[in-house]
XYZ file of C-alpha atoms in Angstrom:
640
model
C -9.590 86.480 -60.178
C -12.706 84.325 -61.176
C -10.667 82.389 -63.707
C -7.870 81.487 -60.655
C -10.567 80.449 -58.006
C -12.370 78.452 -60.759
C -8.176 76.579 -61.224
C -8.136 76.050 -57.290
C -11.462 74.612 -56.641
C -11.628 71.910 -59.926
C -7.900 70.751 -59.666
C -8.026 68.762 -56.724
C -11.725 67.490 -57.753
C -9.948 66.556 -61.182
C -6.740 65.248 -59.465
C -9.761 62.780 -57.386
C -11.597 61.978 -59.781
C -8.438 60.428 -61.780
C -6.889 58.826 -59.152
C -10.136 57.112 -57.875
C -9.944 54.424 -60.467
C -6.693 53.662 -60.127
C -7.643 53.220 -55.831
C -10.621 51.193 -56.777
C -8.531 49.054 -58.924
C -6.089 48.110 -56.133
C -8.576 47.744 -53.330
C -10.334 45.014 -55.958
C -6.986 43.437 -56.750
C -6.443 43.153 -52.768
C -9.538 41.703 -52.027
C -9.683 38.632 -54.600
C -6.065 38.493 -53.635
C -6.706 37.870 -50.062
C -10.006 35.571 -50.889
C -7.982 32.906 -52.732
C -5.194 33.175 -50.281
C -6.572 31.349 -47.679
C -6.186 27.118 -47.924
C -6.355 24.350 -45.750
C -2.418 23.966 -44.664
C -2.247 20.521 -42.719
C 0.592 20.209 -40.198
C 4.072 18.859 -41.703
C 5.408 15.414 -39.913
C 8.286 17.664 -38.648
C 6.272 20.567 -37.155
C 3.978 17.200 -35.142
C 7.554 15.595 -33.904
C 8.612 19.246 -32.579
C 5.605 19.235 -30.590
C 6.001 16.149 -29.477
C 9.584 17.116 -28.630
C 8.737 19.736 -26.754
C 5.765 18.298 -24.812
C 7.868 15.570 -23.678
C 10.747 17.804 -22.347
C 8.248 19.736 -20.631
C 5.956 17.022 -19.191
C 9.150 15.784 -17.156
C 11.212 19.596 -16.502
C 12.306 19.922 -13.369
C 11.644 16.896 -11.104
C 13.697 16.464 -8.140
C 15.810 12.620 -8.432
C 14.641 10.079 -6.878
C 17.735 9.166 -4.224
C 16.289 6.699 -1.608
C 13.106 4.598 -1.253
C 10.044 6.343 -0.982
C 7.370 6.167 1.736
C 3.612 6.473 1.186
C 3.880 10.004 1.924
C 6.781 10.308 -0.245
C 4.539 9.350 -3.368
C 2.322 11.544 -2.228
C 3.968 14.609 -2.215
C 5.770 13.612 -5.622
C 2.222 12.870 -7.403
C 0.680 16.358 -5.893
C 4.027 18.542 -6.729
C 4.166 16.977 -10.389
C 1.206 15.364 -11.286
C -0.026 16.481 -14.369
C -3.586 16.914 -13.504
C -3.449 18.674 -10.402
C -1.302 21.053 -12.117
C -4.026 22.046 -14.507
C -6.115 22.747 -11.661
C -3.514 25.049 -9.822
C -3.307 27.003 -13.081
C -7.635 26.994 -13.624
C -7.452 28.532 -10.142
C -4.968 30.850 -11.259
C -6.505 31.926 -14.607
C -10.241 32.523 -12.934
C -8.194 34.970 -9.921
C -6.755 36.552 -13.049
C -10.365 37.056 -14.061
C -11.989 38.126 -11.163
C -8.683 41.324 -10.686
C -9.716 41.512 -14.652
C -13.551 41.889 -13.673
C -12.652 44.457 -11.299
C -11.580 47.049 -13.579
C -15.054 46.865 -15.145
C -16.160 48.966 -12.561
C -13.738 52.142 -12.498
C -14.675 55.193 -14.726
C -13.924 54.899 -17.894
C -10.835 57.165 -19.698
C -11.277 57.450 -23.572
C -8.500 59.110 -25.625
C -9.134 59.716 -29.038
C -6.684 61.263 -31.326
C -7.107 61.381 -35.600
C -6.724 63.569 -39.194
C -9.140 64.266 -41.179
C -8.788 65.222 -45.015
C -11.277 65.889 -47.390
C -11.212 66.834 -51.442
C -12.941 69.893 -50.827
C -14.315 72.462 -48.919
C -17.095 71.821 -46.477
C -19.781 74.772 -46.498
C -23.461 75.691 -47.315
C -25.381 77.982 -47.768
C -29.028 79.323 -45.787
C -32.246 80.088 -47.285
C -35.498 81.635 -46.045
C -37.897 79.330 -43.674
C -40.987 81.315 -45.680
C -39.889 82.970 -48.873
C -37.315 79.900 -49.910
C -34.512 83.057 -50.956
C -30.757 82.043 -50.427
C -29.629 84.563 -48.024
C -26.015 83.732 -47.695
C -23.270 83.140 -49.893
C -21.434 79.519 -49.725
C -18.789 79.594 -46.809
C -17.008 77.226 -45.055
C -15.533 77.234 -41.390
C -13.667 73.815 -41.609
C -10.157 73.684 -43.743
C -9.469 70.790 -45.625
C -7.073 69.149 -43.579
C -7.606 69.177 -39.722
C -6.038 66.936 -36.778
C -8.573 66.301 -33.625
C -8.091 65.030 -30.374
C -9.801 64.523 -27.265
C -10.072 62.737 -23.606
C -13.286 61.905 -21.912
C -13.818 60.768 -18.715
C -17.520 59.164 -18.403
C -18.772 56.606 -15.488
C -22.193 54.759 -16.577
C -23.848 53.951 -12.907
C -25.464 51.363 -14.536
C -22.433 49.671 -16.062
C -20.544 50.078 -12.967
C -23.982 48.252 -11.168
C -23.774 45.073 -13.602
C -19.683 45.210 -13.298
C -19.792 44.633 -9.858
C -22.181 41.891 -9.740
C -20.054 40.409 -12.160
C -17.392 40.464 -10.209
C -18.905 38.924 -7.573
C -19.791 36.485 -9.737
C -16.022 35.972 -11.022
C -15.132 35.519 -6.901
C -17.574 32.603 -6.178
C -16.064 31.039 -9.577
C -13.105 31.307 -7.927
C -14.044 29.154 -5.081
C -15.662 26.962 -7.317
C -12.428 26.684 -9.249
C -10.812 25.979 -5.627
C -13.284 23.311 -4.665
C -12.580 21.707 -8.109
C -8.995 21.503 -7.430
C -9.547 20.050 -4.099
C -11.361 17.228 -5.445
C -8.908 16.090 -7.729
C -5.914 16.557 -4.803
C -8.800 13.958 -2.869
C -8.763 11.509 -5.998
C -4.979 11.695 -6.267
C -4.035 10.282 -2.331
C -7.172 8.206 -3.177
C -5.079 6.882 -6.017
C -1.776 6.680 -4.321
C -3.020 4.820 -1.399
C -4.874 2.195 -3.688
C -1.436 1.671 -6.144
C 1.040 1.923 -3.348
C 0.394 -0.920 -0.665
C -0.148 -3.426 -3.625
C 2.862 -2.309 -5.565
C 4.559 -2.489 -2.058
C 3.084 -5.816 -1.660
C 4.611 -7.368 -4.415
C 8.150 -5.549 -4.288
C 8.254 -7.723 -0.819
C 7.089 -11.051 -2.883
C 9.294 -10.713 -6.127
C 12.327 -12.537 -5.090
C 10.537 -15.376 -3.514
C 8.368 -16.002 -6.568
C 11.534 -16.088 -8.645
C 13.147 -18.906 -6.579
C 9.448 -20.778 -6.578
C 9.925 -20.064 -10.344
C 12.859 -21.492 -10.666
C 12.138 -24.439 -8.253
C 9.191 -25.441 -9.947
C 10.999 -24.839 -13.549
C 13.721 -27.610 -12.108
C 10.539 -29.968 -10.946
C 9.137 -29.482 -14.448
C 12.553 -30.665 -15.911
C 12.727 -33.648 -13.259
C 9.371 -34.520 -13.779
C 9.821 -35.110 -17.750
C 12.859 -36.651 -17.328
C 11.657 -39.109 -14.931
C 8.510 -39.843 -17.333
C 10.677 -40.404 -20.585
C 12.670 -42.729 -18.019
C 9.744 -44.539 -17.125
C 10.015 -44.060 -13.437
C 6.927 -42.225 -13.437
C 3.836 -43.517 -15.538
C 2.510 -41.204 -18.346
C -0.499 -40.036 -16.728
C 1.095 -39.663 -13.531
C 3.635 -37.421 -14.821
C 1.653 -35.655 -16.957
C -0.683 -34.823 -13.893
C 2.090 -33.790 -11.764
C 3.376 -31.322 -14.507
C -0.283 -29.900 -14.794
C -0.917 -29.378 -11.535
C 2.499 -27.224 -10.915
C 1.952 -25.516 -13.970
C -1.248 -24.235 -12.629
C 0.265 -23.161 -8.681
C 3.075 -21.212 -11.410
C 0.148 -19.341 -13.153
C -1.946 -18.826 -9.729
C 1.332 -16.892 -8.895
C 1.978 -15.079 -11.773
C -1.111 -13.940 -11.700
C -1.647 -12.234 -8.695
C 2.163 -11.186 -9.052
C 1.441 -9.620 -12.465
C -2.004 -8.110 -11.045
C 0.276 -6.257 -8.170
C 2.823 -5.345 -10.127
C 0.863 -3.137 -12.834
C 0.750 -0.910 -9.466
C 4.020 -0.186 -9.623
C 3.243 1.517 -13.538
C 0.186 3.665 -12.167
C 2.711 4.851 -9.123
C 5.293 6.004 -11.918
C 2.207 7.966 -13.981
C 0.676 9.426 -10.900
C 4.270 10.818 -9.316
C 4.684 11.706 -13.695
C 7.905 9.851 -13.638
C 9.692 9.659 -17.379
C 9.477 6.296 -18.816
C 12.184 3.729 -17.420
C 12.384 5.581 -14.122
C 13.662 3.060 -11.069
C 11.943 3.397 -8.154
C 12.113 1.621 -4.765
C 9.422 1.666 -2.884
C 10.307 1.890 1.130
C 9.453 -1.428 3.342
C 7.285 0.253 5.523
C 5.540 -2.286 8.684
C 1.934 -2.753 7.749
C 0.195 -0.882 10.501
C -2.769 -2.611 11.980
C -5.926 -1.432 10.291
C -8.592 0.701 12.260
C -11.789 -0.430 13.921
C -14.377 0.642 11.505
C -16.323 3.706 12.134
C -19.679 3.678 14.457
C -20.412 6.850 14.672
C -22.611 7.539 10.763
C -24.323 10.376 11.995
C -21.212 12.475 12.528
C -19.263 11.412 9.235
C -22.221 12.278 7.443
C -22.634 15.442 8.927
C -19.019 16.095 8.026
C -19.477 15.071 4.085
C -22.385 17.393 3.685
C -20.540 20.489 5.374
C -16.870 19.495 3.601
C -17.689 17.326 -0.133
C -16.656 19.801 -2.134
C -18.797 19.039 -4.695
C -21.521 20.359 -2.211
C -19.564 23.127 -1.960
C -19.258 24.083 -5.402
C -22.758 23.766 -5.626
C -23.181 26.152 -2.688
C -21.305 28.459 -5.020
C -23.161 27.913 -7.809
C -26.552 28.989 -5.828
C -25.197 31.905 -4.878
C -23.739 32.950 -8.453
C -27.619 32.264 -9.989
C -28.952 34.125 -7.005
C -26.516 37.384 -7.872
C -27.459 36.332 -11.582
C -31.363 37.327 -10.658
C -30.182 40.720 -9.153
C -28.010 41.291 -11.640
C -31.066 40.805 -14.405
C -32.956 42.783 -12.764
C -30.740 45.734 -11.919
C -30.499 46.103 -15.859
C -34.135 47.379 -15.610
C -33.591 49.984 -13.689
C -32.596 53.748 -15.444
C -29.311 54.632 -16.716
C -27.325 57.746 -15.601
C -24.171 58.960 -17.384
C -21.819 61.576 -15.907
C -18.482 62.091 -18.215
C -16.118 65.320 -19.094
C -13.100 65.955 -20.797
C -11.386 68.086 -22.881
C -10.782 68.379 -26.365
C -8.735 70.182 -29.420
C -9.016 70.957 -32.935
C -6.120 72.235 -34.979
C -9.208 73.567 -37.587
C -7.641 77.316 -37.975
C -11.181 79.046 -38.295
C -12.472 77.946 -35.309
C -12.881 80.234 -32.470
C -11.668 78.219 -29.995
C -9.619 75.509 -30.693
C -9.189 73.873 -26.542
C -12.293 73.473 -25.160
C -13.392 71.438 -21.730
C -16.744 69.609 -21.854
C -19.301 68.259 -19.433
C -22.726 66.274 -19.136
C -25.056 64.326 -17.867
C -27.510 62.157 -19.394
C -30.063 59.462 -18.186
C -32.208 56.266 -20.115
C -34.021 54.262 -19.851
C -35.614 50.799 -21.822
C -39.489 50.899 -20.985
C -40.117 47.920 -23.046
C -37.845 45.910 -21.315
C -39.565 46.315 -17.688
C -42.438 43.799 -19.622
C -40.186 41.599 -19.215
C -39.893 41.502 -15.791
C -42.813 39.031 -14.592
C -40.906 36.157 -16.973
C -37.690 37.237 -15.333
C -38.857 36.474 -12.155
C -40.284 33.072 -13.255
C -36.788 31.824 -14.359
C -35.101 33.122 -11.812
C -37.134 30.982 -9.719
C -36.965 28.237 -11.911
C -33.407 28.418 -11.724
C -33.127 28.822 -7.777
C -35.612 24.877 -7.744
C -33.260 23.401 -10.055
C -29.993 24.626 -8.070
C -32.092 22.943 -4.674
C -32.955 19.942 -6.746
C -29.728 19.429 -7.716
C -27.590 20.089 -4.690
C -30.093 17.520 -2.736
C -29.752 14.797 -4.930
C -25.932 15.161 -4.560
C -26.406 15.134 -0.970
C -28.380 12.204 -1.297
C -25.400 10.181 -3.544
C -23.062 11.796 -0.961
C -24.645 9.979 2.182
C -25.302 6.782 0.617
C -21.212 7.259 -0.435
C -20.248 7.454 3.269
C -22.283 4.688 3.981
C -21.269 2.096 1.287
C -17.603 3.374 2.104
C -18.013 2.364 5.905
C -19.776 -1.058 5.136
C -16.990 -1.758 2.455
C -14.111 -1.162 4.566
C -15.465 -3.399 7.139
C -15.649 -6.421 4.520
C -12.532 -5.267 3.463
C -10.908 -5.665 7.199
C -12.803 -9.256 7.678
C -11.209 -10.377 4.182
C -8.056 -9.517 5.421
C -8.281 -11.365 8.889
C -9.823 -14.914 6.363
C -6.569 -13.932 4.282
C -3.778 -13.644 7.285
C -5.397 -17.192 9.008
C -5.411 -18.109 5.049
C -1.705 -17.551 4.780
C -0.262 -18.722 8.361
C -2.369 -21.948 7.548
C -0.549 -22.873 3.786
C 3.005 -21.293 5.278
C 2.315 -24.384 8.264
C 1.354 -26.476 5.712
C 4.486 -26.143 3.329
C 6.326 -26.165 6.510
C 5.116 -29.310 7.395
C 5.086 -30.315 4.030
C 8.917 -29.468 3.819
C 9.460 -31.367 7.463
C 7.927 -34.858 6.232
C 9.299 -35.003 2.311
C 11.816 -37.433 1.805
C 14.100 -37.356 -2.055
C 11.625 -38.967 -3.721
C 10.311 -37.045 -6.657
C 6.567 -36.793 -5.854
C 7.467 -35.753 -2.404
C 8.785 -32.924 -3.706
C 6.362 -32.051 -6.113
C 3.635 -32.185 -3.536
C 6.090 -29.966 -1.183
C 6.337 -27.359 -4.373
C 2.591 -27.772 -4.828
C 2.345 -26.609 -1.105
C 4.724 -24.087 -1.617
C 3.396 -22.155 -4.364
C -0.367 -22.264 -2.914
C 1.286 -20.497 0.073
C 2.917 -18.056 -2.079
C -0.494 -17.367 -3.798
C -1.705 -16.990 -0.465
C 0.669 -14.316 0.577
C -0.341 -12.305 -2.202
C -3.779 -12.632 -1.463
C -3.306 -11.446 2.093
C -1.096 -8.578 0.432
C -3.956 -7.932 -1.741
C -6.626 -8.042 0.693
C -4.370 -5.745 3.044
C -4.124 -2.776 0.105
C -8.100 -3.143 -0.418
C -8.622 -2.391 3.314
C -5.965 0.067 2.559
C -7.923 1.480 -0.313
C -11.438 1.186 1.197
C -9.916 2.861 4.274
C -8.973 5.620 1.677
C -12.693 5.823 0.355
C -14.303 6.380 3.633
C -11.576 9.084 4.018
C -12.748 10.671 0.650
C -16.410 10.230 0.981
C -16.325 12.273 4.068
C -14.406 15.291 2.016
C -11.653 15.331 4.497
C -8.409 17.594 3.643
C -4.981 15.437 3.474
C -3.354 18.456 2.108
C -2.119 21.249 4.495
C -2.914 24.812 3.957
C 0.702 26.191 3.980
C 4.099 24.543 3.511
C 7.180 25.775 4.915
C 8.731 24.652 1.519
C 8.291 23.137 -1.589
C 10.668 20.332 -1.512
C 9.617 16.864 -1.839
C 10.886 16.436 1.738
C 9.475 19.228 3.150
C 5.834 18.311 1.538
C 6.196 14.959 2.738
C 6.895 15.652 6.157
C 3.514 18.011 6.026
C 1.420 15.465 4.066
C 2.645 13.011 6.793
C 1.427 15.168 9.447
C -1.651 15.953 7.906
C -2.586 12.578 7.168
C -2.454 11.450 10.898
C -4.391 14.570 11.921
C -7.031 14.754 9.224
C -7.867 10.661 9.677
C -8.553 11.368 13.683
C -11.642 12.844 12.272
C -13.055 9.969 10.988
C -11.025 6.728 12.662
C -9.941 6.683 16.180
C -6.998 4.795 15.176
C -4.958 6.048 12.341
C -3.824 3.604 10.276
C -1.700 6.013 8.937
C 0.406 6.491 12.188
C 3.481 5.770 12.464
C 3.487 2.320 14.224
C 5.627 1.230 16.836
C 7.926 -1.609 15.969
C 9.244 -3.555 18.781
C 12.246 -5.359 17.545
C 12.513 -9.441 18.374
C 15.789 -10.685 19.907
C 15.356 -14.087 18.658
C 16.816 -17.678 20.526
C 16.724 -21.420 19.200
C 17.628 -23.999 22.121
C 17.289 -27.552 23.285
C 18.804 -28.601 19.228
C 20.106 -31.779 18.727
C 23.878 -32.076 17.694
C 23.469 -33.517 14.452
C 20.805 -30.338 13.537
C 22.428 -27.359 12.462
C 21.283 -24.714 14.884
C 22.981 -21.472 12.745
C 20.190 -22.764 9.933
C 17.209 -23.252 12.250
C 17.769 -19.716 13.474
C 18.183 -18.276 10.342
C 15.152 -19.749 8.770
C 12.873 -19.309 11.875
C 14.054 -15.084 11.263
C 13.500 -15.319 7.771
C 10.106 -16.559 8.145
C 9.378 -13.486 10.993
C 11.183 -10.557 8.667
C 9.021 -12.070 5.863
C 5.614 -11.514 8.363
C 6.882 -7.639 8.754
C 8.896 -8.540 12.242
C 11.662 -7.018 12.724
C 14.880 -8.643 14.494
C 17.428 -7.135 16.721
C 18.258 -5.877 20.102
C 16.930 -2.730 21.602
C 15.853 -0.801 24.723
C 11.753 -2.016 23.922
C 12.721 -5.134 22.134
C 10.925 -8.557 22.376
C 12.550 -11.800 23.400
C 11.667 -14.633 21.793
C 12.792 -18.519 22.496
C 12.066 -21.513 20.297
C 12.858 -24.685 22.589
C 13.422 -28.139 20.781
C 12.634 -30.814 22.769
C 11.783 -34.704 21.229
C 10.586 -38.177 22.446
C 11.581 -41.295 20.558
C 8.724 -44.064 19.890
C 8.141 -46.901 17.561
C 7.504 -45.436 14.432
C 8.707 -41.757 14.592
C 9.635 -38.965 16.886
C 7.013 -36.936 18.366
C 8.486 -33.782 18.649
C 7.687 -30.265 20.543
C 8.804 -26.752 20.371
C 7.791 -24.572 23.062
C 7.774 -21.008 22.302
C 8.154 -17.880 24.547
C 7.781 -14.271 24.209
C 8.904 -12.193 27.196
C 9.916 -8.310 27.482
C 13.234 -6.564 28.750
C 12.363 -6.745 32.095
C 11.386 -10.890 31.743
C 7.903 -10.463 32.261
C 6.753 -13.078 30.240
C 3.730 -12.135 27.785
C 3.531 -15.548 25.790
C 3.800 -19.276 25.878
C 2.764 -21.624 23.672
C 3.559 -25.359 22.535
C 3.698 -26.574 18.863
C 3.571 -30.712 18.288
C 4.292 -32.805 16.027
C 6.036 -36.198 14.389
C 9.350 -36.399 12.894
C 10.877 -39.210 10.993
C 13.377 -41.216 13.430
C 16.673 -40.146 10.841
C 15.572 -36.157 11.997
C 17.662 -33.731 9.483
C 18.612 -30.285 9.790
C 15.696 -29.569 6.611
C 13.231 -31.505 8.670
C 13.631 -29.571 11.920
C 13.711 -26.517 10.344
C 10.016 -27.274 8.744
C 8.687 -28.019 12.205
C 10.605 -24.809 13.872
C 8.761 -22.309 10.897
C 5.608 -24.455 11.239
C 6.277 -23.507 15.499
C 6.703 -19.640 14.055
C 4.097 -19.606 12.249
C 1.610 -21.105 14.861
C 2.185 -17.860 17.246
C 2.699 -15.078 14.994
C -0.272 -13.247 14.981
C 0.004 -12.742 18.723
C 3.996 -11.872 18.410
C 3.363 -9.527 15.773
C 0.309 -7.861 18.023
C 2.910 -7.648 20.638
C 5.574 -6.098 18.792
C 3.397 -3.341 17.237
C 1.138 -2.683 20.435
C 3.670 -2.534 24.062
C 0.778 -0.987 25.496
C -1.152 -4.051 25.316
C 1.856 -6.355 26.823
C 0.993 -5.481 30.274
C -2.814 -6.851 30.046
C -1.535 -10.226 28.062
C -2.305 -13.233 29.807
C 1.002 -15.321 30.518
């Protein structure tokens, strides 16, 4: 019997004991195996096109087509649906509410289950011996077998732990809003951005086709000009001069055409159009921009309560101040409750299901030392947090004012530029009127010409920095040109509710919207008193295209505007003195303007040279026609 328990309790031992060098050999073999394993693997060209595949299918996915011109709102509702950047915000916003529903199942109970087998070469047993005479008083036994499966489930809340979770959380839920506040202020730079691209990419849509026929005029004039110097009707220098001087108007122009049209490009990247894209942008009437703000006090009022960098930095207070409690509720004494149950497949045990209990409490006395220098940063903290959010109050006012004081040069630019541009649209007029076929009369008349096309795009330039200035004071302030809830998500939809939203949000700040939709009184336009030899189809025709080119619309209508150019002319010696009386009168024939325009006209009068004088006559009046036509409510206090 001795000899068969001495075969049970060695063979396994031997059995171990062999196969442990043979374990210990693998284990090393997987180790170095794994250490030399690991290299630097750069990316293959293929695996970096892929991506770049992929990123560019993405970047464009799903965008609604473009099917009709698009209005400022229009742009805006395409840049904040698809715009790359403010669709990394809407997911940041959507990752930290993740968090803070993440945070909050820190502070339930916690639920352990723990299930395993356990195996062991031999038995587990002892033996006892006397406390006082040393004498083994029990034989070795063992009350464990050899191979045993154990399981259990505890249920255990730490007060503590749920204390700190909570805070936490409430930590996680002002992150959120400072997530929010984040987002907002990149939806504020995006309008900010639209606004600034879209009136001068809108300006120079409306001035592309008549600096191509300048272009081309002055490219004929070039040609002229060298032909007549190699013919020797012109001298060298004289030539030479005249070429120099129109290629200079031609680079004024492309210029300022090339400096509006890069607009266009930052539209397509803010609405995160795919390259080659066509776009039209919609030929809107330029509203009339607003008085500038008087009233500081209240806008800056409303950027300290609605910046939301001032807001995030409200949040950020009030996640250091739950950061102090939280520091010091770690101080205070831990109490653990848990129970569960729990099993043991271990055949000598008595019971093998058993239910458990407790209750246990800590605490870290050498951490409450601590406490004074807690209390000193916390404090510390708490300064820096006021220090902070008052100097970005301070930037914030000085903002608001520097906003206001820019869009009111911006607004007296624009006046110098509109007097700027009626003046050299007169003078090529005139210009136009008094040339004759020789070749430097038409030079100097192209010379004219393209100074008043430069000036055109100044005034179109000036009018989209009062545009964009207007759009600062708007963002300095903090105001909200996003609505809180959208019937849909359509790019019509959204652009009818960024439309409204714009006109409501700007009544904050400007008593005038120029964001409104403006009234536009159509002009029901009359040339009379012609000569027979003029044709008067032409003199009409030019006279409108010179008004729908100032943003005046013609036509008939209920509200519309009736206007009458009358040609009247007195012979003398050398020339004819000419005059064009011009009156503006509404449906009912109350008449709201008169005005004469003067001037001398060769005795041979042409069709070209009356039509000169009759846009010079336009020009002369149309500020006041086109205040008329986009304010009836100010016909009735016009002086006649």
């Amino acid at each position: 019997m001795h000899h068969i328990h001495a075969m049970k309790t060695t063979t396994p031992m031997t059995f171990a004991m062999r196969r442990a060098p043979l374990v210990a050999s693998l284990a090393l073999a997987v180790f170095l195996t794994g250490c030399g394993a690991v290299k630097p693997k750069p990316l293959t060209h293929d695996e970096v096109a892929t991506r770049v595949k992929n990123d560019q299918q993405a970047m464009y996915k799903g965008q609604e087509p473009i099917g009709a011109p698009l209005t400022l709102s229009d742009v805006m509702a395409r840049s904040l649906k698809y715009n790359l950047d403010y669709r990394l915000k809407l997911m940041e916003t959507a990752l930290s509410r993740g968090l803070l529903d993440v945070s909050q199942l820190d502070m339930l109970p916690k639920l352990t289950a723990d299930a395993g087998y356990r195996w062991r070469s031999n038995d587990s047993g002892g033996t006892s011996i006397g406390i006082e005479d040393r004498i083994v008083s029990l034989r070795p036994s063992t009350s464990e077998e050899r191979v045993h499966y154990l399981a259990d489930a505890t249920l255990s809340w730490d007060v503590l732990d749920f204390g700190l979770s909570y805070y936490r959380a409430k930590q996680q839920a002002d992150d959120v809003n400072v997530t929010d506040e984040r987002r907002r202020k990149v939806l504020q730079n995006i309008v900010q951005d639209v606004r600034d691209a879209y009136w001068r990419a809108l300006g120079a849509q409306r001035l592309l086709g008549e600096t191509q026929v300048l272009a081309d005029n002055i490219q004929a004039a070039l040609e002229k000009t060298r032909e007549a110097e190699r013919a020797g009707v012109l001298p060298p220098v004289e030539g030479l001069e005249y070429q120099r001087a129109l290629l200079d108007a031609m680079t004024l122009v492309n210029e300022k055409r090339q400096e509006m049209e890069f607009a266009r490009r930052e539209l397509a990247a803010l609405m995160n159009l795919a390259p080659g894209t066509q776009f039209t942008l919609a030929d809107a009437t330029e509203t009339r921009l607003s008085q500038v703000p008087s009233n500081l006090d209240q806008l800056e009022q409303t950027a300290l309560e609605q910046r939301p960098e001032l807001r995030e930095e409200d949040y950020k207070a009030r996640i250091d101040a739950i950061e102090t409690k939280k520091q010091i509720a770690a101080l205070f004494p831990n109490l653990n409750l848990f129970g569960g149950i729990g099993y043991d497949s271990n055949s000598y045990l008595y019971n093998e299901n058993w239910t458990q209990g407790g209750i246990s409490m800590s605490m870290n006395l050498i951490r409450l030392a601590g406490l004074p220098a807690i209390k000193r940063t916390n404090e510390a903290r708490m300064k820096v947090d006021d220090a902070r959010r008052m100097a970005l109050s301070m930037a914030v006012l000085t903002q608001v004012r520097v906003s206001v004081e820019r869009y009111k040069l911006a607004v007296y630019d624009h006046q110098l530029a509109q007097e700027s541009a009626q003046v050299d649209q007169r003078l090529a007029s005139v210009a136009r009127a008094g040339s004759n076929n020789q070749l430097t009369s038409e030079l100097e008349t192209l010379r004219t010409q393209a100074r008043s096309m430069v000036s055109r795009f100044q005034e179109a330039s000036s009018y989209a920095a009062a545009q964009s200035a207007y759009g600062r004071v708007l963002n300095s302030v903090g105001i909200d040109l996003m609505p809180e809830q959208v019937a849909g998500s359509d790019v019509p939809t959204l652009s009818k509710a960024i439309q409204a939203s714009l006109i409501d949000g700007e009544k904050h700040v400007f008593t005038q919207s120029a964001d409104a939709v403006a009234v536009d009184r159509p002009i029901q336009l009359s040339v009379t008193g012609l000569p027979a030899r003029v044709d008067g189809v032409a003199v009409r025709d030019a006279v409108g295209k010179v008004m729908t080119g100032n943003r005046l619309a013609l036509g008939n209508g209920a509200d519309s505007l009736a206007m009458e150019l009358h040609y009247s002319a007195t012979p003398s010696k050398a020339a004819t003195r000419a005059q064009w009386d011009v009156t503006v009168q509404d449906t009912a024939g109350k008449r709201l303007l008169t005005q004469s325009y003067r001037s001398f006209l060769p005795d041979d009068a042409n069709t070209r040279s009356v039509i000169a004088l009759a846009e010079a006559a336009a020009l002369s009046v149309m500020a006041e026609v086109r205040r008329l036509a986009a304010a009836p409510e100010t016909a009735a206090t016009t002086q006649p």
